Every structure is written in C-alpha cells, then in structure tokens.
PDB file of C-alpha atoms in Angstrom:
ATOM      1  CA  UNK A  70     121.815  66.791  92.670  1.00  0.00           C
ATOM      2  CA  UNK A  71     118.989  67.408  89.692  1.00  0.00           C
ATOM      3  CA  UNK A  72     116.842  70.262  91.169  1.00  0.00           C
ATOM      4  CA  UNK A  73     112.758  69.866  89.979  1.00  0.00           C
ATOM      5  CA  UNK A  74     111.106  73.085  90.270  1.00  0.00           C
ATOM      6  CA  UNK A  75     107.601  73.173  90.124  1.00  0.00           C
ATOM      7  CA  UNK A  76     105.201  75.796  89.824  1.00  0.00           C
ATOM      8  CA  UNK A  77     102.507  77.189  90.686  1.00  0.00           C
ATOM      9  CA  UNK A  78     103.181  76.347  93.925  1.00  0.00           C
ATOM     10  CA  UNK A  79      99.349  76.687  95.022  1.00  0.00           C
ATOM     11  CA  UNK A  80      96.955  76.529  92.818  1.00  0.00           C
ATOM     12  CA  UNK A  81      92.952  77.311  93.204  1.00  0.00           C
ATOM     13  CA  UNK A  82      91.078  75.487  90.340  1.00  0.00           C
ATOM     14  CA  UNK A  83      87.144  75.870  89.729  1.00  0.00           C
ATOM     15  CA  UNK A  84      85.052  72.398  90.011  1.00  0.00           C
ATOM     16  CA  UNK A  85      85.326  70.587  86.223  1.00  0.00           C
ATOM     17  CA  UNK A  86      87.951  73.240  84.941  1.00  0.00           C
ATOM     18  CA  UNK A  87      91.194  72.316  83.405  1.00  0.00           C
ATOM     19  CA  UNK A  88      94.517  72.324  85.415  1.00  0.00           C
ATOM     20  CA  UNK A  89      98.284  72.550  84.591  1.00  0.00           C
ATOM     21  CA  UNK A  90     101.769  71.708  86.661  1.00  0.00           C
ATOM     22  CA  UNK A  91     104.909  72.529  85.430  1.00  0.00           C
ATOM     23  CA  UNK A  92     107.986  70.897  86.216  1.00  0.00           C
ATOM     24  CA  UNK A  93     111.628  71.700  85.060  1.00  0.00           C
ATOM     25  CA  UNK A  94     114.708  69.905  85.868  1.00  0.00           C
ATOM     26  CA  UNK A  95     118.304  71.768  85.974  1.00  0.00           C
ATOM     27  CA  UNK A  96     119.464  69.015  83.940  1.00  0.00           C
ATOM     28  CA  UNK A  97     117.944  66.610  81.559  1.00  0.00           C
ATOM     29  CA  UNK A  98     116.216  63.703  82.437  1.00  0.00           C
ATOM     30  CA  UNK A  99     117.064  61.865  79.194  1.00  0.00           C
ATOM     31  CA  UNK A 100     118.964  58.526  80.106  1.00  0.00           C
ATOM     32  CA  UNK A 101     121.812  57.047  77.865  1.00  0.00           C
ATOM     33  CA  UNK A 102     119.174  54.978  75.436  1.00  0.00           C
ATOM     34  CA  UNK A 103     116.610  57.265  75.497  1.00  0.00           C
ATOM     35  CA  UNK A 104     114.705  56.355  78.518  1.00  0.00           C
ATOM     36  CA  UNK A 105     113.169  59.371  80.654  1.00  0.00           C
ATOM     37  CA  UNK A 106     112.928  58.902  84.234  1.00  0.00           C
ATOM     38  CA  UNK A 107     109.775  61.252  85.523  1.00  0.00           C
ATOM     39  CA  UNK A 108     106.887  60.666  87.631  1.00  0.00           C
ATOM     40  CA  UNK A 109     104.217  62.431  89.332  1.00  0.00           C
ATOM     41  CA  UNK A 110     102.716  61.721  92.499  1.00  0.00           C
ATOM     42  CA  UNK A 111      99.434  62.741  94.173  1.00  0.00           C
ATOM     43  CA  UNK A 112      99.341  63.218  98.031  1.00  0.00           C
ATOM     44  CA  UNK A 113      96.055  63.674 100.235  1.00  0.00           C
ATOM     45  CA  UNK A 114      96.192  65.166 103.654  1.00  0.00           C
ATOM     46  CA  UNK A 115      97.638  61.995 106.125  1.00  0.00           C
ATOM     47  CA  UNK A 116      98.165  59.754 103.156  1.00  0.00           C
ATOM     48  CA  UNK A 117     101.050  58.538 101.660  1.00  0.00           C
ATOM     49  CA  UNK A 118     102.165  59.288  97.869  1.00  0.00           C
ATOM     50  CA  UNK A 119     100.533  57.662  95.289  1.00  0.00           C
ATOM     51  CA  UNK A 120     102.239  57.604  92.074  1.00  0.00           C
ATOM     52  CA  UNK A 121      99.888  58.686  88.688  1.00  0.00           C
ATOM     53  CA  UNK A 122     102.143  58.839  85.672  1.00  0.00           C
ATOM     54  CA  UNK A 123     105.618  57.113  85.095  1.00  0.00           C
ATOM     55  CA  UNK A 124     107.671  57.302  82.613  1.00  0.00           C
ATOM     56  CA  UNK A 125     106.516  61.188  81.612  1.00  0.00           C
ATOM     57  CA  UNK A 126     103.416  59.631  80.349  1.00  0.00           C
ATOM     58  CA  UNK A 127     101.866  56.295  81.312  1.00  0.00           C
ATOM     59  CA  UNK A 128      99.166  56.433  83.789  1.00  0.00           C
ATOM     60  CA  UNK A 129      99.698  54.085  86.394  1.00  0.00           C
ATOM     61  CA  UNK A 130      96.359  51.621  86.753  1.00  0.00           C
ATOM     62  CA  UNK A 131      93.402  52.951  88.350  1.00  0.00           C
ATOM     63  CA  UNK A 132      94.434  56.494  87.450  1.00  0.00           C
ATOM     64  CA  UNK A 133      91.435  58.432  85.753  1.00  0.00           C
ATOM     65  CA  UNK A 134      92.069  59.230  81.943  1.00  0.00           C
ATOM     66  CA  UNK A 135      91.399  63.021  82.804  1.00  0.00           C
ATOM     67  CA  UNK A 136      95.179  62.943  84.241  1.00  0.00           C
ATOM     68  CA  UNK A 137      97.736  62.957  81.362  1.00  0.00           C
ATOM     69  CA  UNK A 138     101.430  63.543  81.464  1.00  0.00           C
ATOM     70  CA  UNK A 139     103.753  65.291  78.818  1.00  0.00           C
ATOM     71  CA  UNK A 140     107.036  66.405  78.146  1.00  0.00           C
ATOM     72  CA  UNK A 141     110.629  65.760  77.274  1.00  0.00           C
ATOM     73  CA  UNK A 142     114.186  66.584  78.049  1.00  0.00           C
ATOM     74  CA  UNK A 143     114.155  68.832  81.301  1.00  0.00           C
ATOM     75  CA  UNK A 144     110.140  70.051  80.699  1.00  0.00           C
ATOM     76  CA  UNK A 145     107.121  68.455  81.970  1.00  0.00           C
ATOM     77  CA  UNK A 146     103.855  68.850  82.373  1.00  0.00           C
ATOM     78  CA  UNK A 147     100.840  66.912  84.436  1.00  0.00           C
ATOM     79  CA  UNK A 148      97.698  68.217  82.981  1.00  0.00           C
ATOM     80  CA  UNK A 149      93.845  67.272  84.844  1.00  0.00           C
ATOM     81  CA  UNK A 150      91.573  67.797  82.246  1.00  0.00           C
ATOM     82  CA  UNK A 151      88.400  68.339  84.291  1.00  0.00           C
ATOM     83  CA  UNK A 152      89.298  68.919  88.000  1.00  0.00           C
ATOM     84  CA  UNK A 153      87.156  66.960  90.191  1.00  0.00           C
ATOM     85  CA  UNK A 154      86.579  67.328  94.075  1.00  0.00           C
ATOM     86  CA  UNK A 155      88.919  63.984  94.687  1.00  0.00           C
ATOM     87  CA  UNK A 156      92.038  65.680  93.051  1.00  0.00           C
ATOM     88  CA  UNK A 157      92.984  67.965  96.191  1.00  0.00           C
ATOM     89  CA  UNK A 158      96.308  67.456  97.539  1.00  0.00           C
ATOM     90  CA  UNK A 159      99.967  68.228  96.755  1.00  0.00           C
ATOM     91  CA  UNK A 160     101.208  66.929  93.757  1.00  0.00           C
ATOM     92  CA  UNK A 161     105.024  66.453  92.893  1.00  0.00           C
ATOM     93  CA  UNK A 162     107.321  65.125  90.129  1.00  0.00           C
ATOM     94  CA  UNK A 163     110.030  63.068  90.808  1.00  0.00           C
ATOM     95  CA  UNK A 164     113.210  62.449  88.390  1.00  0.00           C
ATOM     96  CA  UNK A 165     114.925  58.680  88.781  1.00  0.00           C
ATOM     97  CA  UNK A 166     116.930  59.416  85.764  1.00  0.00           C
ATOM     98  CA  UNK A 167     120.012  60.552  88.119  1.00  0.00           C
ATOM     99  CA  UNK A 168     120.876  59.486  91.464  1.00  0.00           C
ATOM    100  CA  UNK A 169     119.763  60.622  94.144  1.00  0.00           C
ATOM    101  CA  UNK A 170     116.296  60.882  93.005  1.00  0.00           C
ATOM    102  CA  UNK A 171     114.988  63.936  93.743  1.00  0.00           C
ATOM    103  CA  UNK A 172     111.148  65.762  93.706  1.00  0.00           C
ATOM    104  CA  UNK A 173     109.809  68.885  93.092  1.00  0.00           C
ATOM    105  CA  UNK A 174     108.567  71.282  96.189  1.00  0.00           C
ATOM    106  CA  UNK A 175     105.165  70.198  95.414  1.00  0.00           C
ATOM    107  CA  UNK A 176     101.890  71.819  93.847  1.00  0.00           C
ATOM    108  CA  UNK A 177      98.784  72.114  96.267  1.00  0.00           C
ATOM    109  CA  UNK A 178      95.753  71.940  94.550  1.00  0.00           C
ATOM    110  CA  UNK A 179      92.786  73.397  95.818  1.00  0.00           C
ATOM    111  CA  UNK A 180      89.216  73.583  94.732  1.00  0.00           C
ATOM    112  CA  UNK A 181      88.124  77.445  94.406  1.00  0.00           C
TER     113      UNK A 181
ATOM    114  CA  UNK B 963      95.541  43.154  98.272  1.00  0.00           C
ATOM    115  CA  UNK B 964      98.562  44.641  98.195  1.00  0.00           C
ATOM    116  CA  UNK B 965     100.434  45.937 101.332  1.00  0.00           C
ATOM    117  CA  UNK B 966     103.671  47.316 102.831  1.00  0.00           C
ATOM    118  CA  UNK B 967     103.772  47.654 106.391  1.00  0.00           C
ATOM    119  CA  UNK B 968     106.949  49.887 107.968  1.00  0.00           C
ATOM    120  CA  UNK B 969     107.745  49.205 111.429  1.00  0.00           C
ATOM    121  CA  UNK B 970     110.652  50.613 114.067  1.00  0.00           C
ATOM    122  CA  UNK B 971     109.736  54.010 114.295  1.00  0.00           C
ATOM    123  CA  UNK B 972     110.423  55.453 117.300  1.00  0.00           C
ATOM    124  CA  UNK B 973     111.990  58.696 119.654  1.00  0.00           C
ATOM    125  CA  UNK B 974     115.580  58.206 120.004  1.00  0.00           C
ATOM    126  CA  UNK B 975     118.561  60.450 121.566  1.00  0.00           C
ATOM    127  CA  UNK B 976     120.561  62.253 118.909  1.00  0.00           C
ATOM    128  CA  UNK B 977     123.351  60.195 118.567  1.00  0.00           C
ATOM    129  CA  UNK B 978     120.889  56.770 118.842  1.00  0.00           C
ATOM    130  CA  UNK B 979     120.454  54.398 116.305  1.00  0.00           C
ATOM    131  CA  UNK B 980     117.235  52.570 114.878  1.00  0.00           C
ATOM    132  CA  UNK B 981     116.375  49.496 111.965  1.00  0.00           C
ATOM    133  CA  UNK B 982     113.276  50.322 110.267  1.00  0.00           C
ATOM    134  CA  UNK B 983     111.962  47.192 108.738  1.00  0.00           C
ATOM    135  CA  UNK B 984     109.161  46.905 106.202  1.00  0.00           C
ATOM    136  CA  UNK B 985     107.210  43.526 105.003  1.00  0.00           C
ATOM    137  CA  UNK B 986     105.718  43.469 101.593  1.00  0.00           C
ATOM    138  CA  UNK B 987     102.262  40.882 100.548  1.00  0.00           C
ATOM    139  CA  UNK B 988      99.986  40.696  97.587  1.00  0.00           C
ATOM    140  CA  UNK B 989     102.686  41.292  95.462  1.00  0.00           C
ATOM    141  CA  UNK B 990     105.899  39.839  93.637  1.00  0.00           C
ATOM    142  CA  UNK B 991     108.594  41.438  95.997  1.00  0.00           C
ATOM    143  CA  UNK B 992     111.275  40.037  94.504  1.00  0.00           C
ATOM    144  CA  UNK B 993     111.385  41.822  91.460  1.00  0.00           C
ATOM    145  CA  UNK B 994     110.882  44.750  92.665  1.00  0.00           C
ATOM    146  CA  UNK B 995     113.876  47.881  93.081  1.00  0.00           C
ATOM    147  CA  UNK B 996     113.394  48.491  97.130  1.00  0.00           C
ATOM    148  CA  UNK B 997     112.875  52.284  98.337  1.00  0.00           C
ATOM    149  CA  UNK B 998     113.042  54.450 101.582  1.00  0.00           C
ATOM    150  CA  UNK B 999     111.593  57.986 100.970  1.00  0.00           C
ATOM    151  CA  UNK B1000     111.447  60.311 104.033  1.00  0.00           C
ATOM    152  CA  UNK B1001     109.113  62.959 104.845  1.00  0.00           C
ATOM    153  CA  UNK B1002     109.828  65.948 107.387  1.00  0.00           C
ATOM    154  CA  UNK B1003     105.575  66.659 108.625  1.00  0.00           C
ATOM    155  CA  UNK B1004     103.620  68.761 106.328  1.00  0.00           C
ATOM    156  CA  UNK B1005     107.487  69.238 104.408  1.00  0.00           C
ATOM    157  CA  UNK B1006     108.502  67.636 100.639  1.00  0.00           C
ATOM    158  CA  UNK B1007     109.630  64.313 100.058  1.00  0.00           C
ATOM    159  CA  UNK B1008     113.297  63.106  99.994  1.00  0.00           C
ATOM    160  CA  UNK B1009     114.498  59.462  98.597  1.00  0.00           C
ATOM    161  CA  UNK B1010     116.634  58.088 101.008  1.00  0.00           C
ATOM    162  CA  UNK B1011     117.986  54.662  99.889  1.00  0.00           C
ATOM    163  CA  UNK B1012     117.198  52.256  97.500  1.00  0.00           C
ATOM    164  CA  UNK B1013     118.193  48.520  96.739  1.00  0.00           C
ATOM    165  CA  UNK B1014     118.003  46.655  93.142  1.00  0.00           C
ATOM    166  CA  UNK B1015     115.781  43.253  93.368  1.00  0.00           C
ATOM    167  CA  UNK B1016     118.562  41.063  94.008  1.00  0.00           C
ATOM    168  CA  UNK B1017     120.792  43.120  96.914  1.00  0.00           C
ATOM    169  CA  UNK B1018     123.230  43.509  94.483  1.00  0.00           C
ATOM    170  CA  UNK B1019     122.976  47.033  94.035  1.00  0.00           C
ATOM    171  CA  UNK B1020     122.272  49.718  97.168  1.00  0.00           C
ATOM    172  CA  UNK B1021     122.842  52.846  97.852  1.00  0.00           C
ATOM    173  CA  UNK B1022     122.009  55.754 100.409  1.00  0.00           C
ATOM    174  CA  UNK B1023     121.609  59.958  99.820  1.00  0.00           C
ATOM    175  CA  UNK B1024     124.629  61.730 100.432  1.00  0.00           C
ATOM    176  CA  UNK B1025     122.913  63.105 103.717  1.00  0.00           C
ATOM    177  CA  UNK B1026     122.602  59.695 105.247  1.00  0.00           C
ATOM    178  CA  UNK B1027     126.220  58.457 103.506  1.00  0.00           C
ATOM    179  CA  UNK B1028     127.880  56.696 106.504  1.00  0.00           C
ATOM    180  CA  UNK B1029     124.983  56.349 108.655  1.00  0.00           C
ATOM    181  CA  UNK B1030     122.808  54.317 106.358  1.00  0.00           C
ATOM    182  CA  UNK B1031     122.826  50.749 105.262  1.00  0.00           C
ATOM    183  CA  UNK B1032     119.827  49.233 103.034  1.00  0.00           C
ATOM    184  CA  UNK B1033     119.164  45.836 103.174  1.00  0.00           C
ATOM    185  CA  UNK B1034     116.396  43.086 101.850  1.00  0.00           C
ATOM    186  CA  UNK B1035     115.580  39.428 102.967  1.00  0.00           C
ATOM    187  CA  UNK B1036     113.616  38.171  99.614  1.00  0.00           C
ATOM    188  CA  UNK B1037     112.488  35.184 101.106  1.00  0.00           C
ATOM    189  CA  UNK B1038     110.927  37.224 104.089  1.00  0.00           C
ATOM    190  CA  UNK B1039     109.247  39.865 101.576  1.00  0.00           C
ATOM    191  CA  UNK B1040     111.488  41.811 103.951  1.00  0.00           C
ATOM    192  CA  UNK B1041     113.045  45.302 103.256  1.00  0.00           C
ATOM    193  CA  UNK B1042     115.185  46.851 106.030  1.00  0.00           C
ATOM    194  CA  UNK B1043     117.282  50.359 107.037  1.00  0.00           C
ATOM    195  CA  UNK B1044     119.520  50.639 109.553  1.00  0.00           C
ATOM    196  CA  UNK B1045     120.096  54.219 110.500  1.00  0.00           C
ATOM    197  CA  UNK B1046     122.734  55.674 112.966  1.00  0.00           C
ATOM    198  CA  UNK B1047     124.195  58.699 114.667  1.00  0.00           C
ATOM    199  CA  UNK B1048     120.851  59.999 114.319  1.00  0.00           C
ATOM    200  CA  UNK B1049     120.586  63.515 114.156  1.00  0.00           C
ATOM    201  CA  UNK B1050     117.584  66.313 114.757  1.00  0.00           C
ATOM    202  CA  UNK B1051     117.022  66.426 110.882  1.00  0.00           C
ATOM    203  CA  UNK B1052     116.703  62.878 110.297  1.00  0.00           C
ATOM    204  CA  UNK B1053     113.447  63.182 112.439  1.00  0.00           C
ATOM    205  CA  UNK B1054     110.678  62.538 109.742  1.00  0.00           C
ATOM    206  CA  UNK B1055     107.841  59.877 108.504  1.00  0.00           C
ATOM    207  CA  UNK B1056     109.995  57.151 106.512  1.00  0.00           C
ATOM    208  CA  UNK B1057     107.918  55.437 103.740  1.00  0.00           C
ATOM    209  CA  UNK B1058     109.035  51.725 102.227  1.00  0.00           C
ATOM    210  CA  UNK B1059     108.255  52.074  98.506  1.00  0.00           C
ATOM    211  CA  UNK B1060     108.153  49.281  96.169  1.00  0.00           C
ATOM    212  CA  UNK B1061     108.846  51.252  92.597  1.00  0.00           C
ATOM    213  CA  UNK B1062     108.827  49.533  89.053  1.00  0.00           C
ATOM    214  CA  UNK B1063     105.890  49.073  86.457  1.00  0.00           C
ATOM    215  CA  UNK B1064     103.784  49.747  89.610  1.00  0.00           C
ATOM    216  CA  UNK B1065     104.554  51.402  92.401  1.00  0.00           C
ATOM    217  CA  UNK B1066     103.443  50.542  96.271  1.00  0.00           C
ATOM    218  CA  UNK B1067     103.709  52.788  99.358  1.00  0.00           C
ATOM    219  CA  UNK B1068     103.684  51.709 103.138  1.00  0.00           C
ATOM    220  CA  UNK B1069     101.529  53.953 105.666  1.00  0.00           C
ATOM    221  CA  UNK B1070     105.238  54.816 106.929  1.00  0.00           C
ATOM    222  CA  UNK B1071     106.979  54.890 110.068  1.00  0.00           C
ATOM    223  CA  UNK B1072     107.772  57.933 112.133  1.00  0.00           C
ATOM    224  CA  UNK B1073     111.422  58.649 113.736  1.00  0.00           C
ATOM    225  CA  UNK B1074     111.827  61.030 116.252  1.00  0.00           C
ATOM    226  CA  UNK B1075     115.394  62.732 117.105  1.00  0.00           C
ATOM    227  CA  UNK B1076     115.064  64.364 120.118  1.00  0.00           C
ATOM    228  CA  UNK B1077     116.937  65.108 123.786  1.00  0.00           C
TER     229      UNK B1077
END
C-alpha cells in the first residue's frame, strides 16, 4: 500500500499567519497519462471530512481562495495563506492514484 | 441540498454480521464512483470499498477481503456494504462518500464489535 506521511503532525498557527502541510507518498502518485490522484481534506471536531483540493490543485467549490494546493510526483503541499479561526481541525491528504486509497496520519491545526 | 444518509450501524458479537446502507438526494448518483471510508474514534481515516457508477467495477481493502461485498441500487440512489465475521477492529464510524468532480460525505454510521 502507498504510505502518505504528513507532517507537522500538530501545528499551532497565529490568527491571519500563513500555514504549510507537507505530504509525501512512498511512491508516486503520477497515473499512466499523467493524471495525479491527491486530495486534501479538512475535518472539524464531530464532523465528517470535507474534501478542499482535488486533483493536487483545484479547490473544490465553496473552498476559500486562501487554501491552495501544490505539488507533483510523490510531494505535496496544502498551503492557508492567512489562517483564520474556521480552519481548526485535522487535515489529511489522500492518494486515489493506487488502490487501496490511502491518507496521511493527519495535521491538527490549532490557533496559537 | 445535497445529502447522504448511512444507516445499519449497530453493536454486534464478534463473529456477527451487518449491511450498512446509505441513500443519496440532491444530487446525480448515478454518475458518481461509490465509497465506504471508516473511521476508528478520534483515529485516521481508512477507505474501505468502493464501486464505479455502473456496479461494474468494486472492490474492498485487503483488511476486509472476504468479509466485504459493495453493492449499489441506482434507481434507489442506494449504496450498500455488507460486512461479516466482524471482528474488534472493524468497530469504527463508516462514512458513504460520493467522490468525483465533487465530493459528498454522509454523517456516518457507527459499528460496534463487541462481546
């Protein structure tokens, strides 16, 4: 199975500061054709998931433009440009490039 | 408005088997690739089966290979699982996901493997 590693693991972010996720996959995500499978998804306390970016980089609608996705091959990143109050929560990426799917351990974002 | 609604949750015997159903509305279920995704409380997330939009293609985790079948009624909006020999570590929350140019989660439905 694809192992996504994510890190930080926690991470304490100032009101309206920047903040970064990494994810790596042990193998890439880069689909016969070119296609890359990633995803990140947002969870709040009792909720369930709710996806943000597909395809490393599309914002799903209703997402806010300070979320943007990047990456390529087996390296990703989900940057928040300005962290607001509403982003708390654990935050994973997700490969569907390879079955079975597999996510990361998840990032909890705090505000500090 | 969109909305997936899981049902068949419930505390069963190790050993015990359960169908989880979930019903789709507000949206074009028929197009869409099918998903269970499990989640152990305040644990990660682990995709458990999927199905394509037709029933043509399915397939379960390795974990669950034996003791899973996926299924979909498209004219009921209908997606189904049927797990058995339940064991301890199947006990988690199991979500119904609708995934393609949007994806659509259900509130999920919690199994329980205990004695």
């Amino acid at each position: 199975d694809v192992v996504m590693t994510q890190s930080p693991l926690s991470l304490p972010v100032p009101l309206g500061q920047p903040a970064s996720i990494s994810c790596r996959s042990s193998q890439s995500l880069v689909r016969g054709g070119g296609g890359i499978y990633l995803s990140w998804l947002h969870q709040r306390a009792g909720q369930p998931p709710r996806r943000l970016i597909n395809d490393v980089s599309k914002r799903d609608s209703g997402v806010p433009d300070r979320f943007s996705g990047s990456g390529s091959d087996s390296n990703f990143t989900l940057t928040i440009s300005r962290v607001e109050a509403e982003d708390v929560g654990i935050y994973y990426c997700m490969q569907f490039t390879h079955w079975p799917h597999t996510f990361g351990q998840g990032t909890n974002l705090e505000i500090k | 408005e969109v909305q997936l609604v899981e049902s068949g949750g419930d505390l069963v015997q190790p050993g015990g088997s359960l169908r989880l159903s979930c019903v789709g509305s507000g949206f074009t279920f028929r197009v869409f690739w099918m998903n269970w995704v499990r989640q152990v409380p305040g644990k990660g997330l682990e995709w458990v089966a999927n199905i394509s939009p037709d029933g043509s293609m399915k397939r379960c985790v390795d974990s669950l290979r034996g003791r899973c079948s996926v299924s979909r009624d498209n004219a009921g909006n209908s997606l189904f699982l049927d797990l058995n020999t339940l064991r301890a570590e199947d006990t988690a929350i199991y979500y119904c996901l609708a995934w393609g140019a949007s994806a659509y989660w259900g509130q999920g439905t919690r199994v329980t493997v205990s004695s």
